[in-house]
Short mmCIF file of C-alpha atoms and ligand atoms in Angstrom, two decimals:
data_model
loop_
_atom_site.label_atom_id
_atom_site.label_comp_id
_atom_site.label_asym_id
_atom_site.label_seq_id
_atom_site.Cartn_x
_atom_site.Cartn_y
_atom_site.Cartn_z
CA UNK A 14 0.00 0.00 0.00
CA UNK A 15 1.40 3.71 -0.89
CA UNK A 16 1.20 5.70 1.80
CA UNK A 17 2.11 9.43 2.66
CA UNK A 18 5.05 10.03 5.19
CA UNK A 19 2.39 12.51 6.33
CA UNK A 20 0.05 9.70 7.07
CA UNK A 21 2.27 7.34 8.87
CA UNK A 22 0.09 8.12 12.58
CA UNK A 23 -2.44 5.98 11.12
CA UNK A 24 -0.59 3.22 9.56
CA UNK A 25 1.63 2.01 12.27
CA UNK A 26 2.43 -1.47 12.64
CA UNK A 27 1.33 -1.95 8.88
CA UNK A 28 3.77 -2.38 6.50
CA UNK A 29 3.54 0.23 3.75
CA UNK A 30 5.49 1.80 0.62
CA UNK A 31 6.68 5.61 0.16
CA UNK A 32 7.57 6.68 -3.03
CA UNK A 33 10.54 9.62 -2.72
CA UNK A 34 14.16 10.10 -2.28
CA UNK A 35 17.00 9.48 -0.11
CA UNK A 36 18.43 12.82 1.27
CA UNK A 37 21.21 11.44 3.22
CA UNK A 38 22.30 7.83 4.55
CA UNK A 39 24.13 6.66 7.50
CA UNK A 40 25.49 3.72 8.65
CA UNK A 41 27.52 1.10 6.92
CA UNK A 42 27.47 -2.95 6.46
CA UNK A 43 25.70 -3.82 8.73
CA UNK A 44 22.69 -0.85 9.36
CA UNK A 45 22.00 1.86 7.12
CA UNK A 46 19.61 4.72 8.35
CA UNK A 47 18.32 6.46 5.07
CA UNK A 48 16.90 9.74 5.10
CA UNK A 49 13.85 9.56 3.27
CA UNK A 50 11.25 12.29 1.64
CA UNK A 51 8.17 11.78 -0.37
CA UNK A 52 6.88 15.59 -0.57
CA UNK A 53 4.56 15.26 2.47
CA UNK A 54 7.34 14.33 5.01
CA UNK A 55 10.59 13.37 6.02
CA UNK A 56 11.34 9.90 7.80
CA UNK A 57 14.29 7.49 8.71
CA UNK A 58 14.45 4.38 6.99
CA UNK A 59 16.33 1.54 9.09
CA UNK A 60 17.89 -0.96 6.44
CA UNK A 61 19.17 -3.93 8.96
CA UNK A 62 21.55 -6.79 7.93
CA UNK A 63 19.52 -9.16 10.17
CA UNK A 64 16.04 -8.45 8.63
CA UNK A 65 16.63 -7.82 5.02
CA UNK A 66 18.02 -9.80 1.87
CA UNK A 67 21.30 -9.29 0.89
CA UNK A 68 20.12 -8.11 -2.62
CA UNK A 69 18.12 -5.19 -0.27
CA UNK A 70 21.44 -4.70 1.55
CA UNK A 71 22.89 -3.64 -1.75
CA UNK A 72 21.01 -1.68 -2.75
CA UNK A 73 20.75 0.71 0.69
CA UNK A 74 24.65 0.26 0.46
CA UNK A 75 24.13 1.94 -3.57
CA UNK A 76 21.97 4.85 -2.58
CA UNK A 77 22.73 8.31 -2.90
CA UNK A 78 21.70 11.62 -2.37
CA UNK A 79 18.89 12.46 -4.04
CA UNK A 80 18.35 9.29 -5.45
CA UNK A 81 14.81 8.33 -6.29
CA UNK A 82 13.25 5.43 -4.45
CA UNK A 83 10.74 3.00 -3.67
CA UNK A 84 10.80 1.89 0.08
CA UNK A 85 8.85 -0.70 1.61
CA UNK A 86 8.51 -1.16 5.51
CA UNK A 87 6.80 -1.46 8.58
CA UNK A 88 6.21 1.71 10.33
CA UNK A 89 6.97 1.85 13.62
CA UNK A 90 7.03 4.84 16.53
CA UNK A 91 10.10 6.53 17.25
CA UNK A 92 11.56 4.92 20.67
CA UNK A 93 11.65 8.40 22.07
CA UNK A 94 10.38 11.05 20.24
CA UNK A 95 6.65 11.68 20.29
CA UNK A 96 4.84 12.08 16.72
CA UNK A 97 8.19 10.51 14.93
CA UNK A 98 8.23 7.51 13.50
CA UNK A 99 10.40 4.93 11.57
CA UNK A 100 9.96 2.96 8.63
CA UNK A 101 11.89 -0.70 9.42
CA UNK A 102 12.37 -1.45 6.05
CA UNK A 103 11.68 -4.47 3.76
CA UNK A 104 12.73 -3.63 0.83
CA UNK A 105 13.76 -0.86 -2.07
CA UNK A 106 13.38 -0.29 -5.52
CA UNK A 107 15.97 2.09 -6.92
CA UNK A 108 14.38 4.89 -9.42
CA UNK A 109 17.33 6.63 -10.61
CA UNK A 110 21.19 6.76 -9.12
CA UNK A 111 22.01 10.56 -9.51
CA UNK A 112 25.01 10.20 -12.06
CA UNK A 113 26.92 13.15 -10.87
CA UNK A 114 27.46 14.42 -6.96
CA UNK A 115 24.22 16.26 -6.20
CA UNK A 116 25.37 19.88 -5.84
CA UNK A 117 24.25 20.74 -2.78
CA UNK A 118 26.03 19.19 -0.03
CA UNK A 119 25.81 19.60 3.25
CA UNK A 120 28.24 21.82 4.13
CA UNK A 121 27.77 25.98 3.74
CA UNK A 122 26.75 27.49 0.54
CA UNK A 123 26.47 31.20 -0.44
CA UNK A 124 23.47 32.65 -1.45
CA UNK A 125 24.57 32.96 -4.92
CA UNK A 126 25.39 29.33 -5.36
CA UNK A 127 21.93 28.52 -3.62
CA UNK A 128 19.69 30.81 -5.53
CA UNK A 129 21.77 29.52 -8.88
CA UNK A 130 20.63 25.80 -8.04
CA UNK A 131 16.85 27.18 -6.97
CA UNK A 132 15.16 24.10 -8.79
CA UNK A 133 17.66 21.70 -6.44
CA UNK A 134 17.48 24.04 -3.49
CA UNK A 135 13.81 24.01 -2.94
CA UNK A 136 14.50 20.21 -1.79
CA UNK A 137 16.09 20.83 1.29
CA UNK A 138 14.37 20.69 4.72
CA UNK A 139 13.97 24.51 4.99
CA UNK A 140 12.59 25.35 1.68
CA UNK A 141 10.39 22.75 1.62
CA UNK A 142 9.00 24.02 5.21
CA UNK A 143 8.69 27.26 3.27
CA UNK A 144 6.50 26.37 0.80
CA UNK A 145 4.14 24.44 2.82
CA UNK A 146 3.80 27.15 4.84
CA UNK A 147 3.38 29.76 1.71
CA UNK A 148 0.41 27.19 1.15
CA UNK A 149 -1.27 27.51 4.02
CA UNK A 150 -0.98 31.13 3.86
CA UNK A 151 -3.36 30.99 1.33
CA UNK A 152 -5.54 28.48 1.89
CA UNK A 153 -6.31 30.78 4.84
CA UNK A 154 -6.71 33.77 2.50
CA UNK A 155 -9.26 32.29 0.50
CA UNK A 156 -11.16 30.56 3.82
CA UNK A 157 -11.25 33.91 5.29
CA UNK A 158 -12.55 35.88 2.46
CA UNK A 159 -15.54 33.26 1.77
CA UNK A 160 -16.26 33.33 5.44
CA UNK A 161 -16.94 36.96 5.25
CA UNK A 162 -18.91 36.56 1.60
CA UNK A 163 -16.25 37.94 -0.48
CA UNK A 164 -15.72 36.31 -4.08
CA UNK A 165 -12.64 36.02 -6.00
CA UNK A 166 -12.24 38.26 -8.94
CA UNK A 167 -9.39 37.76 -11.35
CA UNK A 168 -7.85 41.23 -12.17
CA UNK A 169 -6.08 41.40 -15.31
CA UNK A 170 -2.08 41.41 -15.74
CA UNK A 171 -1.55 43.36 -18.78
CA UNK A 172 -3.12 46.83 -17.68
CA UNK A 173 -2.76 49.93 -19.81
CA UNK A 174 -2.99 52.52 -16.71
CA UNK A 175 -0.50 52.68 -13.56
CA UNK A 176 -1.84 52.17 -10.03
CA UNK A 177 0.96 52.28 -7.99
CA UNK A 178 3.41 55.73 -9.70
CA UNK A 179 5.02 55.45 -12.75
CA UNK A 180 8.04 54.93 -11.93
CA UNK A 181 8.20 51.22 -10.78
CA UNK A 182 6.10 49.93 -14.10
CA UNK A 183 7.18 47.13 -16.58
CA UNK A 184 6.64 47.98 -19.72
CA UNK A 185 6.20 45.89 -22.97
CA UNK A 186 4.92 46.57 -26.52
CA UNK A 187 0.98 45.32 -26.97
CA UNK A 188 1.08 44.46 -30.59
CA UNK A 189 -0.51 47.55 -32.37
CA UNK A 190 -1.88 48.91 -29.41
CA UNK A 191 1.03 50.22 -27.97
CA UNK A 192 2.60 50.56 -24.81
CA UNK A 193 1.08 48.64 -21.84
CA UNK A 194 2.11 47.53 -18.53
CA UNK A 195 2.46 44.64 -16.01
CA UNK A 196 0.30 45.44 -13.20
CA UNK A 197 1.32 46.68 -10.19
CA UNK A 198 -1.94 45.71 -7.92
CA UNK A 199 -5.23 44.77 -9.06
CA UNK A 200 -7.19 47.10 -6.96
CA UNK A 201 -8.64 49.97 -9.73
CA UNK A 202 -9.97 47.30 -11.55
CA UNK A 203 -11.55 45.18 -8.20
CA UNK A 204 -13.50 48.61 -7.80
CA UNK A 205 -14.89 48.07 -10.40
CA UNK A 206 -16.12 44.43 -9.70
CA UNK A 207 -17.32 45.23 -6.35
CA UNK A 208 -20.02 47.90 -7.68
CA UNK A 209 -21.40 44.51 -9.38
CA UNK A 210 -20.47 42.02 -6.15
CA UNK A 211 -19.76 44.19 -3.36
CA UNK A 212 -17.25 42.29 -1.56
CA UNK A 213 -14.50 40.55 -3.89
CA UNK A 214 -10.67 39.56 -3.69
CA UNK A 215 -8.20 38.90 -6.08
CA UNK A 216 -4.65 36.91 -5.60
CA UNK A 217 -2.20 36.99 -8.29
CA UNK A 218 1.32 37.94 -9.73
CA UNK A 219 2.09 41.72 -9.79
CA UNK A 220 4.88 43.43 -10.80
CA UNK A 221 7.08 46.41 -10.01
CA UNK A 222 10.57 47.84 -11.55
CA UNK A 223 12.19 47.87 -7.87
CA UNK A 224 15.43 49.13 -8.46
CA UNK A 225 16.48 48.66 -4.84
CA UNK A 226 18.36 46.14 -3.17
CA UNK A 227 16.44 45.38 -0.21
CA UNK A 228 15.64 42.11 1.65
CA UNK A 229 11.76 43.07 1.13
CA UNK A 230 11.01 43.98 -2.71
CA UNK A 231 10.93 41.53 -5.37
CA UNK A 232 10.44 42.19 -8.48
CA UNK A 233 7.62 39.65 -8.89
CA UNK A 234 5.20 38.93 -6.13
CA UNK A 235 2.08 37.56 -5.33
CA UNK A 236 -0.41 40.09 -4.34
CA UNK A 237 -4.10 39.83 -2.62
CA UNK A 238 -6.28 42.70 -3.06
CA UNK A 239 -9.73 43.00 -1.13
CA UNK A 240 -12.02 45.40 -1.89
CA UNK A 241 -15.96 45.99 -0.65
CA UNK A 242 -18.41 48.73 -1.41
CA UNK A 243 -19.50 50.87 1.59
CA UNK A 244 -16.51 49.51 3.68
CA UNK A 245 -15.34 53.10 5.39
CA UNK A 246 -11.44 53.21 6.99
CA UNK A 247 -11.82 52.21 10.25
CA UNK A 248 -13.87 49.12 9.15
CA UNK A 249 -11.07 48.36 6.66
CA UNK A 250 -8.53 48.18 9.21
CA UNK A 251 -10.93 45.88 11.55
CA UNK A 252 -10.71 43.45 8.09
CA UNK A 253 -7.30 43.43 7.50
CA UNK A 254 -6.39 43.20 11.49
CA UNK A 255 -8.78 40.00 11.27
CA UNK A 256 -7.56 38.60 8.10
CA UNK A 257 -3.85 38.58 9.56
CA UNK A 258 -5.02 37.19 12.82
CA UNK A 259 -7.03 34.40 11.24
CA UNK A 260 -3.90 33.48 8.89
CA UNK A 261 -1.75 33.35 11.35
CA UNK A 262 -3.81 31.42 13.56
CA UNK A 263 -4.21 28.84 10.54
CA UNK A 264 -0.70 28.62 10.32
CA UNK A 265 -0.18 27.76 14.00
CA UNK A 266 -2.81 25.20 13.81
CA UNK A 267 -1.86 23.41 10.26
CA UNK A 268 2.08 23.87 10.09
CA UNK A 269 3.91 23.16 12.81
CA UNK A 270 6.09 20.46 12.02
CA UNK A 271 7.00 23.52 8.90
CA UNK A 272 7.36 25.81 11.80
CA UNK A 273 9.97 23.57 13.84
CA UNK A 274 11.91 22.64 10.76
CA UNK A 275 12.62 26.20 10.71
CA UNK A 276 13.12 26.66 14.30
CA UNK A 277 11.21 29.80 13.95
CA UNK A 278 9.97 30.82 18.05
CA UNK A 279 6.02 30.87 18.15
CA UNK A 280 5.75 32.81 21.21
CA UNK A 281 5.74 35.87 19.38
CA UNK A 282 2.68 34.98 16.67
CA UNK A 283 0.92 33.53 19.48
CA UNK A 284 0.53 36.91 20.89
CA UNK A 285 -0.52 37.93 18.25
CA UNK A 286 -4.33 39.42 18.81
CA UNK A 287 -7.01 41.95 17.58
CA UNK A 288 -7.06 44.74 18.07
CA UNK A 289 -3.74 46.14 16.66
CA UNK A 290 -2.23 49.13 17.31
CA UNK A 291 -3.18 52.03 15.62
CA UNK A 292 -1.02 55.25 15.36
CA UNK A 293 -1.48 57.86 12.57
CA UNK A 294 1.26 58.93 11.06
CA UNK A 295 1.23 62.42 13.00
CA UNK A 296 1.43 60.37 15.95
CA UNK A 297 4.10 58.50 14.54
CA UNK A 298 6.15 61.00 13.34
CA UNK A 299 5.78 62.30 17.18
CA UNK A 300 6.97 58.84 18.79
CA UNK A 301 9.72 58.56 16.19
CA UNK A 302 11.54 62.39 17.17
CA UNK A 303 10.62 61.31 20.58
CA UNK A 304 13.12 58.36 19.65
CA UNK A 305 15.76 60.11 18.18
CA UNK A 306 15.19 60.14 14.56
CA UNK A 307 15.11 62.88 12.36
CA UNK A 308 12.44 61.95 10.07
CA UNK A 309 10.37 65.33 8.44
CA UNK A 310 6.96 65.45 7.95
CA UNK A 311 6.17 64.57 4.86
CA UNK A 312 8.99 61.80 4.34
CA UNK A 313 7.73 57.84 4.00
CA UNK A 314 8.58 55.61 6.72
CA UNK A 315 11.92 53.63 5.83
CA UNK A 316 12.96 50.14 7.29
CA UNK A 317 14.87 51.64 10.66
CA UNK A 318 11.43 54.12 10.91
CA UNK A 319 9.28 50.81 11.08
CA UNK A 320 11.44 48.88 13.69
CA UNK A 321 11.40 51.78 16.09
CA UNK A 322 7.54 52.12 15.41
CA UNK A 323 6.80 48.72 16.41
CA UNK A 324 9.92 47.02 18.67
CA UNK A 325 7.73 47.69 21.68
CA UNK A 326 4.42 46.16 20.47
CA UNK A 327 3.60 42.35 20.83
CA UNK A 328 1.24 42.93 17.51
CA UNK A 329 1.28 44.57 14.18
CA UNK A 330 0.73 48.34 13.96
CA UNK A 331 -1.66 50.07 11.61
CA UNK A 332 0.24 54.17 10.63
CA UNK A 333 -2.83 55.83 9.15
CA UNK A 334 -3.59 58.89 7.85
CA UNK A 335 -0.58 59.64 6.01
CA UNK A 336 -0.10 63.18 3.66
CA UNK A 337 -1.45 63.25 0.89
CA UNK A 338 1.49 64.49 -0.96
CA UNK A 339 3.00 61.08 -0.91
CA UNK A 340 0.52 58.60 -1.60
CA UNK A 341 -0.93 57.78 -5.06
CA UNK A 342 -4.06 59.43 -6.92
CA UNK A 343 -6.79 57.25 -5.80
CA UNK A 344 -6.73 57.72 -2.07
CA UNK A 345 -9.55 59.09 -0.27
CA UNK A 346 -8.68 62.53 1.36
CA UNK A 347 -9.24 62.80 5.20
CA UNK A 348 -12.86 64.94 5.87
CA UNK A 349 -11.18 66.32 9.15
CA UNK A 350 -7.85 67.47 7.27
CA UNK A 351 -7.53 67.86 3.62
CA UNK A 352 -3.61 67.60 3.74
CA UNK A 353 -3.95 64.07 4.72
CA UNK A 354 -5.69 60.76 3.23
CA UNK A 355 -8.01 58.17 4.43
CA UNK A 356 -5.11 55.23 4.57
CA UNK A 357 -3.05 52.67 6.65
CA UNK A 358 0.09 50.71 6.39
CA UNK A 359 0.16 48.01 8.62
CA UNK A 360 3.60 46.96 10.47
CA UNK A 361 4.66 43.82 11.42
CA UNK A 362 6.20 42.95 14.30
CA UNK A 363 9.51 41.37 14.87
CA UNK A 364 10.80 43.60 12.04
CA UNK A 365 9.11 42.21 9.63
CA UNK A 366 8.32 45.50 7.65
CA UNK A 367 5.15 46.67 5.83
CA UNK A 368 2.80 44.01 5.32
CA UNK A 369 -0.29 45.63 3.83
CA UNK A 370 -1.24 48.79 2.26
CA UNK A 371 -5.10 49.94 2.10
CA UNK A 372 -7.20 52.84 1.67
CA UNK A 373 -10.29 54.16 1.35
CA UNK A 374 -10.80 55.29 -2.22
CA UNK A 375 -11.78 58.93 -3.62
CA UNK A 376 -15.76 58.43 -4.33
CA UNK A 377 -16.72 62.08 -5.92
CA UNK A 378 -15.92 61.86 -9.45
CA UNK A 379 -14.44 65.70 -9.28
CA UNK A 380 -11.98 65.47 -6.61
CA UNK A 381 -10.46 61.89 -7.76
CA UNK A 382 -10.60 63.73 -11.93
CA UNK A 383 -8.53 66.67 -10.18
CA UNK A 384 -6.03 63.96 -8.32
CA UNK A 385 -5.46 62.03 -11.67
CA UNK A 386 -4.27 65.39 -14.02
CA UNK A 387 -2.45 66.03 -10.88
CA UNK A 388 -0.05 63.13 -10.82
CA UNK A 389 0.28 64.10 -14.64
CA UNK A 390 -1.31 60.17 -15.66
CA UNK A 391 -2.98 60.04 -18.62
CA UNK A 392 -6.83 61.09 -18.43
CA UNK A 393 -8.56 58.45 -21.15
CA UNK A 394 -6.91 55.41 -19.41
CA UNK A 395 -8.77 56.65 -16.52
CA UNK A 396 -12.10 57.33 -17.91
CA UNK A 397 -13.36 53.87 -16.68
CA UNK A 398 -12.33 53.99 -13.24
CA UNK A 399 -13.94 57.60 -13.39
CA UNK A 400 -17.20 56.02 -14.56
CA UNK A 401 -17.27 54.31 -11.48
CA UNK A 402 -17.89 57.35 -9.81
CA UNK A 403 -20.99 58.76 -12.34
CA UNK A 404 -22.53 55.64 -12.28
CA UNK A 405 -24.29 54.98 -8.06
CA UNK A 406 -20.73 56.19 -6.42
CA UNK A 407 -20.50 54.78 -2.83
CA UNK A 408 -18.08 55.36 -0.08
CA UNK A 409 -15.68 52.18 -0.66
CA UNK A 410 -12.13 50.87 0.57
CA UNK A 411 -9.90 48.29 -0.27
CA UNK A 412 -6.04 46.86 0.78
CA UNK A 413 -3.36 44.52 -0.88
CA UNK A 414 -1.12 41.85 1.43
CA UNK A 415 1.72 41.05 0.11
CA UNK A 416 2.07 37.00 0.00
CA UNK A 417 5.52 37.10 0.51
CA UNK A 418 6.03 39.57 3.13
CA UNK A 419 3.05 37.37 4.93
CA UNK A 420 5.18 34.36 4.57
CA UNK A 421 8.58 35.99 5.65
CA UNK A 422 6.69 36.62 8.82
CA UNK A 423 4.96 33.90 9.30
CA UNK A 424 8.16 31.85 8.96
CA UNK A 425 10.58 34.58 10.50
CA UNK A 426 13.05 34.84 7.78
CA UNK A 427 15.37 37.53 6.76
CA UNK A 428 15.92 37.82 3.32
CA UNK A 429 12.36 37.35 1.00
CA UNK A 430 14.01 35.67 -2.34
CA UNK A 431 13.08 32.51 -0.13
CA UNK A 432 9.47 32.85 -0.06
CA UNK A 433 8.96 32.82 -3.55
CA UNK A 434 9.59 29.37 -5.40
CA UNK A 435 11.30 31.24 -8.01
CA UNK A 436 12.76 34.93 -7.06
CA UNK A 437 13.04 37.49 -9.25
CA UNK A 438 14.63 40.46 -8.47
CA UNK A 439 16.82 43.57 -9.35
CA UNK A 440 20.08 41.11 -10.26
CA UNK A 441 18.08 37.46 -10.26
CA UNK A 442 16.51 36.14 -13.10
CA UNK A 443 17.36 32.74 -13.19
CA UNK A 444 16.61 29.52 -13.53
O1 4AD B 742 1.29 49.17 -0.47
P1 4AD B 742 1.10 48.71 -1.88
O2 4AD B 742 1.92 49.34 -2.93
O3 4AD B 742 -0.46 48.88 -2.16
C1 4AD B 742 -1.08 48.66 -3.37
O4 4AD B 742 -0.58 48.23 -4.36
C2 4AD B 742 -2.56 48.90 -3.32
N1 4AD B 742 -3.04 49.15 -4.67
C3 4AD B 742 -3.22 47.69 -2.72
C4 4AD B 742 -4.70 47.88 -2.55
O5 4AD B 742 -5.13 48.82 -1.91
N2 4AD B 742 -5.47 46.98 -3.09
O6 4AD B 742 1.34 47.13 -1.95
C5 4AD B 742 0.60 46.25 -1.13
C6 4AD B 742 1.52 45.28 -0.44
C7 4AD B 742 2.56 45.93 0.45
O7 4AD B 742 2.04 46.26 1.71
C8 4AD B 742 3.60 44.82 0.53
O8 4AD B 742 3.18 43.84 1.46
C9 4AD B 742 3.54 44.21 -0.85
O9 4AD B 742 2.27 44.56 -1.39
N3 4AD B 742 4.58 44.72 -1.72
C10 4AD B 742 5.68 44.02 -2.09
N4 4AD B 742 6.08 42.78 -1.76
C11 4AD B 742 7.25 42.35 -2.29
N5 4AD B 742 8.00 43.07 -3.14
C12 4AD B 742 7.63 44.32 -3.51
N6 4AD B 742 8.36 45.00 -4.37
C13 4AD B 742 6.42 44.85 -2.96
N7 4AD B 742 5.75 46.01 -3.10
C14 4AD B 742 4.65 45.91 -2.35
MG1 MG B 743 2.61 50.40 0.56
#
């Protein structure tokens, strides 16, 4: 019977077959202890002299890294650990002898060489933890959302218009229609879905022309957008407060073998509870002089800004209500100050940086026509999105997470070109 490594709780005592790879062996002549994977696990294979064929010995003796493999055994509990188990093995079938070292050994490796053999490196313990975890992440996205009677709405990729500035757009040639770009967020266009749905989300790839090195910005990513019709500010920030709460509460429920393999400390999301903080960026500004910076009014928030913002706080931060002078076009401005807009960042903890970016959205057609000449974009790329407000305008507001800065989080990792299968950023293309 073919079993999962995943599964092995309820097959113990029977005598089952994983279909994977070895990772590592130990042992020699007489007892071999293979490392084994199969995708949903990892488990130790014991090969013994006594209780196997000689033609079985062989082949544990043949194995290498990364060789594929059939293995046959009786699974048994570990003799100490709790929840670990052993396969005593029976018997292999060889799939393929690698027929050149595997490249990744287990010594040290730069990031370079790692990132070079991404398509080998997503093997190992830690990236494999990763991406489990990057799955759960949004499995919980899309469980949240239909709890709260949101549908998904797929946003297009090739946009002709720029949400996010100008200057971070790809741009390509669009046959004879000229130039067009990659998009940077799906939101203008989820406005327009929810004035048919009300409530909708999208999740997909989005792109921006980062020219900056940092360990946060790719150049790819994987963005959700949520939008709903007659959602004002402070209700938007209740949603995305709950959405991060209920994700990471999934993840502490469905992942923590993932979360051990990285030996990432729970305490910390386990604190983690609604309500957030909330500061506006006034406020913040304040708190930051009071902490020695020298930030101006008027200047975004950079990484160091962030940490001293939220070192003291056991959960995320919302910094609302930011000028108006440095956020894009589309941003609702603030009734009580008309300097400032109707918007929040929200701050991880732990470091972990900006993990969403929402607003409420201009609703009177006037205002958000004068915004758009303003930022000098071109007006008949925007003459949809204007319709929006001719056509039953209502006070609406919307927010994006970004998937991977959710997952560096989650998982407590530094650098974010290992949340993504595939990274691609300023200097990394490739494979
Ligand atoms: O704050 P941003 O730019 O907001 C928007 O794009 C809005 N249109 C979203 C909306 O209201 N629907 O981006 C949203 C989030 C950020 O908070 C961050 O988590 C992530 O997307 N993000 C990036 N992640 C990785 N690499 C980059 N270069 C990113 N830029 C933004
Ligand atoms: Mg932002």
């Amino acid at each position: 019977m073919i079993v999962q490594i995943s599964d092995f709780l309820r097959h113990v005592g029977e005598e089952v077959t994983i279909q994977g790879w070895m990772y590592n062996k130990r042992g020699s002549g007489k007892i071999y202890f293979l490392q084994l994977r199969d995708g949903s696990g990892m488990v130790q294979g014991v090969v013994a002299e006594s209780e196997v064929t000689p033609a079985v010995m062989a082949k544990a003796e043949q194995l290498q890294m990364e060789s594929s493999c059939k293995v046959t055994g009786i699974v048994s509990k570990h003799p100490k650990l709790e929840n670990v188990f052993e396969l005593q093995v029976n018997d292999i079938e060889i799939g393929q002898i690698p027929f050149e070292d595997y490249p990744i050994a287990k010594k040290e490796h730069g990031p370079d060489f790692l990132l070079d053999h991404r398509h080998l490196w997503l093997r190992s313990k830690r990236q494999w933890a990763i991406q489990r975890i990057r799955n759960q992440i949004i499995r919980a996205v899309y469980m949240f959302f239909d709890q709260r009677g949101f549908i998904k709405i797929d946003t297009p990729i090739f946009t002709p218009n720029a949400c996010e500035g100008a200057t971070t757009l790809f741009e390509l040639e669009y046959f004879d229609e000229g130039k067009v770009y990659l998009s940077q967020s799906g939101q203008l266009y989820l406005e327009a879905a929810i004035m048919a749905v009300g409530k909708a989300f999208d999740f997909g790839p989005t792109f921006r022309a980062e020219k900056s090195k940092t360990k946060r910005h790719l150049t790819e990513f994987w963005m959700m957008d949520a939008e709903a019709a007659y959602l004002e500010h402070e209700d938007s920030m209740k949603l995305q407060e709950d959405l991060v709460t209920f994700v990471i509460q999934h993840c502490l429920q469905n992942c923590l073998a993932e979360l051990e393999a990285l030996e990432r400390n729970i305490e910390p999301l386990k604190k983690i509870k609604t309500p957030f903080k909330r500061l506006t960026y006034t406020e913040a500004i304040d708190e930051l002089h009071q902490r020695g910076s020298d930030i101006q009014f008027g200047q975004d928030l950079g990484n160091d800004d962030e940490v001293l913002l939220t070192q003291d706080s056991e959960v995320p931060v919302f910094i609302h209500k930011w000028p108006k002078s440095i956020k894009p076009f589309y941003m609702k401005t603030d009734p009580e100050n008309s300097d400032l807009v109707l918007n929040d960042d929200l701050i991880g903890t732990e470091g972990s940086g900006e993990l969403i970016g929402g607003s409420q959205r201009e609703d009177d057609y006037d205002t958000l026509k004068a915004a758009i000449l303003k930022e000098g974009l071109q007006g008949p790329e925007y003459q949809w999105y204007l319709d929006l407000r001719k056509y039953g305008s209502v006070p609406h507001s919307g927010f994006g997470l970004g998937l991977e800065r959710m997952v560096r989080y989650v998982c407590g990792i530094e650098h974010i070109r290992e949340t993504i299968p595939f990274p691609r950023m300023l200097t990394r293309m490739r494979p």
